Amino acid sequence: MTRPNHIVRVALKTPVDHLFDYTAPASGPTAAGTRVRVPFGRGNSIGVVVETDAHSSVAPEKLRPVTAVLDEKPLLDETLISLLRWAADYYQHPPGEVFAAALPALLRQGRALDETTDAWRCSEAGPDIDHDALQRRAPRQAAALTLLGAIDRPVTAATLDAELGRGWRPIVRNLEKKGWVRRVEVPIANTLAAIPASETGRKLTRHQQTAVNEIRAANGFAAFLLYGVTGSGKTEVYLQLIDELVGAGGQALVLVPEIGLTPQLVERFRRRLGGTIAVMHSGLNESERLAAWRAAADGSADVVVGTRSAVFVPLARPKLIVVDEEHDTSYKQQEGFRYSARDLAVLRAQRHGIRVVLGSATPSLESLHNVSQDRYRQLELPARPGAVAMPKMRLIDMRREPVDAGFSASLVAAMREHLAAGDQVLLFLNRRGFAPAWFCPECGWISDCRRCDARMTLHRAINRLRCHHCGSERAPEKTCPECDSEPQPVGLGTQRVEETMARLFPEHAIARIDRDSTRRRGTLEQMLGEIHAGQRQILIGTQMLTKGHHFPGVTLVGIVDADQGLFGTDPRSNERLAQLVIQVAGRAGRAEKPGEVLVQTQYPEHPLLNMLATEGYTCFAAAALAEREATGWPPYAALALLRADASDEQLPLRFLAAARELANPPAGVRLLGPAAAPMPRRAGRYRSQLLIQGARKPLHIFLQGWKTKLTGLPDARRIRWSLDIDPVELF
Ligand code: ADP
Ligand code: ZN
Ligand code: ZN
């Protein structure tokens, strides 16, 4: 006799395209969203119940029972489960891995939701301790004791790490042995500090108020594109909405591109909204991640601020989702489960029946298209609050100007003027290192990476050549292997810009911000602090410096080399360049003083740069959309990219050719390729790709059938391959 819904269908973290059936424990069916331990292969595994059923297609004698149910209540609600199932289907990714993306590692490993951790506090022996003697004999023990005494709750390892540095464990163990310190178990630290808000909202501008009113008035699901120029007060709009809905008992999820780069944003949220914010990003350790996840799920956090993967965090009473800087490509996961957090945020809001706000000064063409299709409502913030003017952009013709180490006379003169007035200058160059090539002036030989089809970058401070694609490193060749002449560095990297600036402006302090200069923990924060305090006047940086930062003292922005992205092969490279230029330019003149932007280029007549300089992003976007429509590129069609790589040169192409052979695309779906990837060899592996283009629905249906067949191809197991739906990087 069968019991109703006695089959549980479980998502297990394995790379297979289906769920696994088990029989429910005798205690009764297990609800979707709970974790179970199940026999798997020769061992066992932990997974999430996705659904229950009365029947299974697995033969009854092969069905095995669930070993243990790990949760009393489901961890994931129905909305989230349906979103995850949809995502697995849409992105053609194994459901077990998709569900795994929604759970912190500790929960995946089967740890309890109310997991505890070790913590230490002073014992009652306190008054008997002779501190002075201890200070002389064992200063590190004394320091540990002082720290534990100063905090009136048990202190966890994370805090001890931060305060005492590594190596505190033996010291604290000694104190434990003496009976001066006790170890206790505490619930995993809640990341929420109980700080009250210290700032009230500003009086909104008319445009901000209109935006808030419209969003507030929406009932049920509604998607908004908050299109506001840089510094127009988009964040203020989010804060106002969140403040109101939290007051009414709601919860908000705010997605941001990268928290590590913008500690100021989280600080601003805290000051304004108080301590009910859970922060989720890749810099957390596993117990911090679990604590934040739990705070979101049980509702003790009113606001969750997180990067990409936070789109999957359970929310107790969601009322609003915000996607800040929605154009940012970091919302797309580029490996494994290749989802777009921006797109899923909109779907999630739809399923919850709540509002979603996508904000940007340079919206993606996809979002602008969705506005024109009436799927999103556009709200505009066309100006900065107060009398703050938008910066003026001017192109500098590098062919007609005297140039010193990559700097035109006009840019240097403008820098002198702004620096003399006591203002700060920001120089943008999206290339770290000293020089992007090590080159023989006699015969034209260039030092290449041995494992990639790429050039080596010179890092002169350490006198090494480095490949920025695979990380390999070596000493620069002293003589040209072709002609024995002496090679030279050519081209500009941020380190070279720093050197040039130190020569031209010896009286000003420089801050260089790129991945090399901020590798050590805390250095970025420190540099940002010094910039804000006005201690550094010349800021040099890569893309890291452009994301969401506010530098009120910066009045001049110099884009050192605009030509890098001008002739990319990717149909999206124009869009990226336009966004970058506008975002960088937007760092200028954020306070009372007007800003100026100088763009160095060899192609001042290039239509893209001219349009950006004279008419702005909206005109650029309209032109770009018209072009995409004419050529049938996204958002007017959908794309998928089948990528393959192997250490063997022939295999990837052979696999893709066979894949193409297998395909029987319906009308309206086209296969383009296969062809070598734009960088055909990377880290010693040969890479090829096959592009598939078509209307979203037929494309999706086609891919579903095709992918299953691909798995059966003889080469499928000999190479690495992946299917990327809505890829953001094509070539
Ligand atoms: P965005 O998110 O569009 O870059 P922000 O919300 O960060 O803009 O605002 C830019 C600057 O303008 C900030 O310094 C902010 O404090 C200020 N600001 C925003 N709204 C107002 C307002 N209504 N009145 C005065 N200043 C404002
Ligand atoms: Zn040579
Ligand atoms: Zn390399």
mmCIF file of N, CA and C and ligand atoms in Angstrom, residues 439-446 479-487, ligand 2:
data_model
loop_
_atom_site.group_PDB
_atom_site.id
_atom_site.type_symbol
_atom_site.label_atom_id
_atom_site.label_comp_id
_atom_site.label_asym_id
_atom_site.label_seq_id
_atom_site.Cartn_x
_atom_site.Cartn_y
_atom_site.Cartn_z
ATOM 1 N N PHE A 439 59.105 44.970 -25.281
ATOM 2 C CA PHE A 439 59.130 45.047 -26.732
ATOM 3 C C PHE A 439 60.531 45.366 -27.240
ATOM 4 N N CYS A 440 60.904 44.745 -28.354
ATOM 5 C CA CYS A 440 62.212 45.043 -28.937
ATOM 6 C C CYS A 440 62.067 46.136 -29.993
ATOM 7 N N PRO A 441 62.688 47.298 -29.766
ATOM 8 C CA PRO A 441 62.526 48.406 -30.704
ATOM 9 C C PRO A 441 63.232 48.149 -32.039
ATOM 10 N N GLU A 442 64.190 47.214 -32.041
ATOM 11 C CA GLU A 442 64.930 46.952 -33.285
ATOM 12 C C GLU A 442 64.128 46.088 -34.255
ATOM 13 N N CYS A 443 63.615 44.955 -33.760
ATOM 14 C CA CYS A 443 62.983 44.004 -34.683
ATOM 15 C C CYS A 443 61.494 43.799 -34.420
ATOM 16 N N GLY A 444 60.958 44.412 -33.363
ATOM 17 C CA GLY A 444 59.519 44.308 -33.133
ATOM 18 C C GLY A 444 59.075 43.087 -32.337
ATOM 19 N N TRP A 445 60.026 42.316 -31.837
ATOM 20 C CA TRP A 445 59.687 41.161 -31.008
ATOM 21 C C TRP A 445 58.955 41.630 -29.731
ATOM 22 N N ILE A 446 57.965 40.843 -29.313
ATOM 23 C CA ILE A 446 57.241 41.170 -28.082
ATOM 24 C C ILE A 446 57.205 39.943 -27.186
ATOM 25 N N THR A 479 67.892 40.551 -23.179
ATOM 26 C CA THR A 479 68.157 40.867 -24.580
ATOM 27 C C THR A 479 67.079 40.212 -25.427
ATOM 28 N N CYS A 480 66.841 40.787 -26.594
ATOM 29 C CA CYS A 480 65.830 40.249 -27.497
ATOM 30 C C CYS A 480 66.277 38.883 -28.009
ATOM 31 N N PRO A 481 65.463 37.860 -27.898
ATOM 32 C CA PRO A 481 65.864 36.525 -28.365
ATOM 33 C C PRO A 481 66.037 36.481 -29.883
ATOM 34 N N GLU A 482 65.515 37.458 -30.618
ATOM 35 C CA GLU A 482 65.613 37.453 -32.079
ATOM 36 C C GLU A 482 66.868 38.177 -32.563
ATOM 37 N N CYS A 483 67.188 39.311 -31.914
ATOM 38 C CA CYS A 483 68.248 40.141 -32.480
ATOM 39 C C CYS A 483 69.235 40.661 -31.444
ATOM 40 N N ASP A 484 69.088 40.224 -30.199
ATOM 41 C CA ASP A 484 70.051 40.609 -29.167
ATOM 42 C C ASP A 484 70.009 42.066 -28.730
ATOM 43 N N SER A 485 69.067 42.855 -29.248
ATOM 44 C CA SER A 485 68.981 44.244 -28.770
ATOM 45 C C SER A 485 68.330 44.255 -27.397
ATOM 46 N N GLU A 486 68.268 45.451 -26.820
ATOM 47 C CA GLU A 486 67.711 45.539 -25.482
ATOM 48 C C GLU A 486 66.223 45.889 -25.543
ATOM 49 N N PRO A 487 65.347 45.019 -25.016
ATOM 50 C CA PRO A 487 63.912 45.321 -25.047
ATOM 51 C C PRO A 487 63.565 46.500 -24.139
HETATM 52 ZN ZN ZN B 2 64.799 42.254 -31.464
#
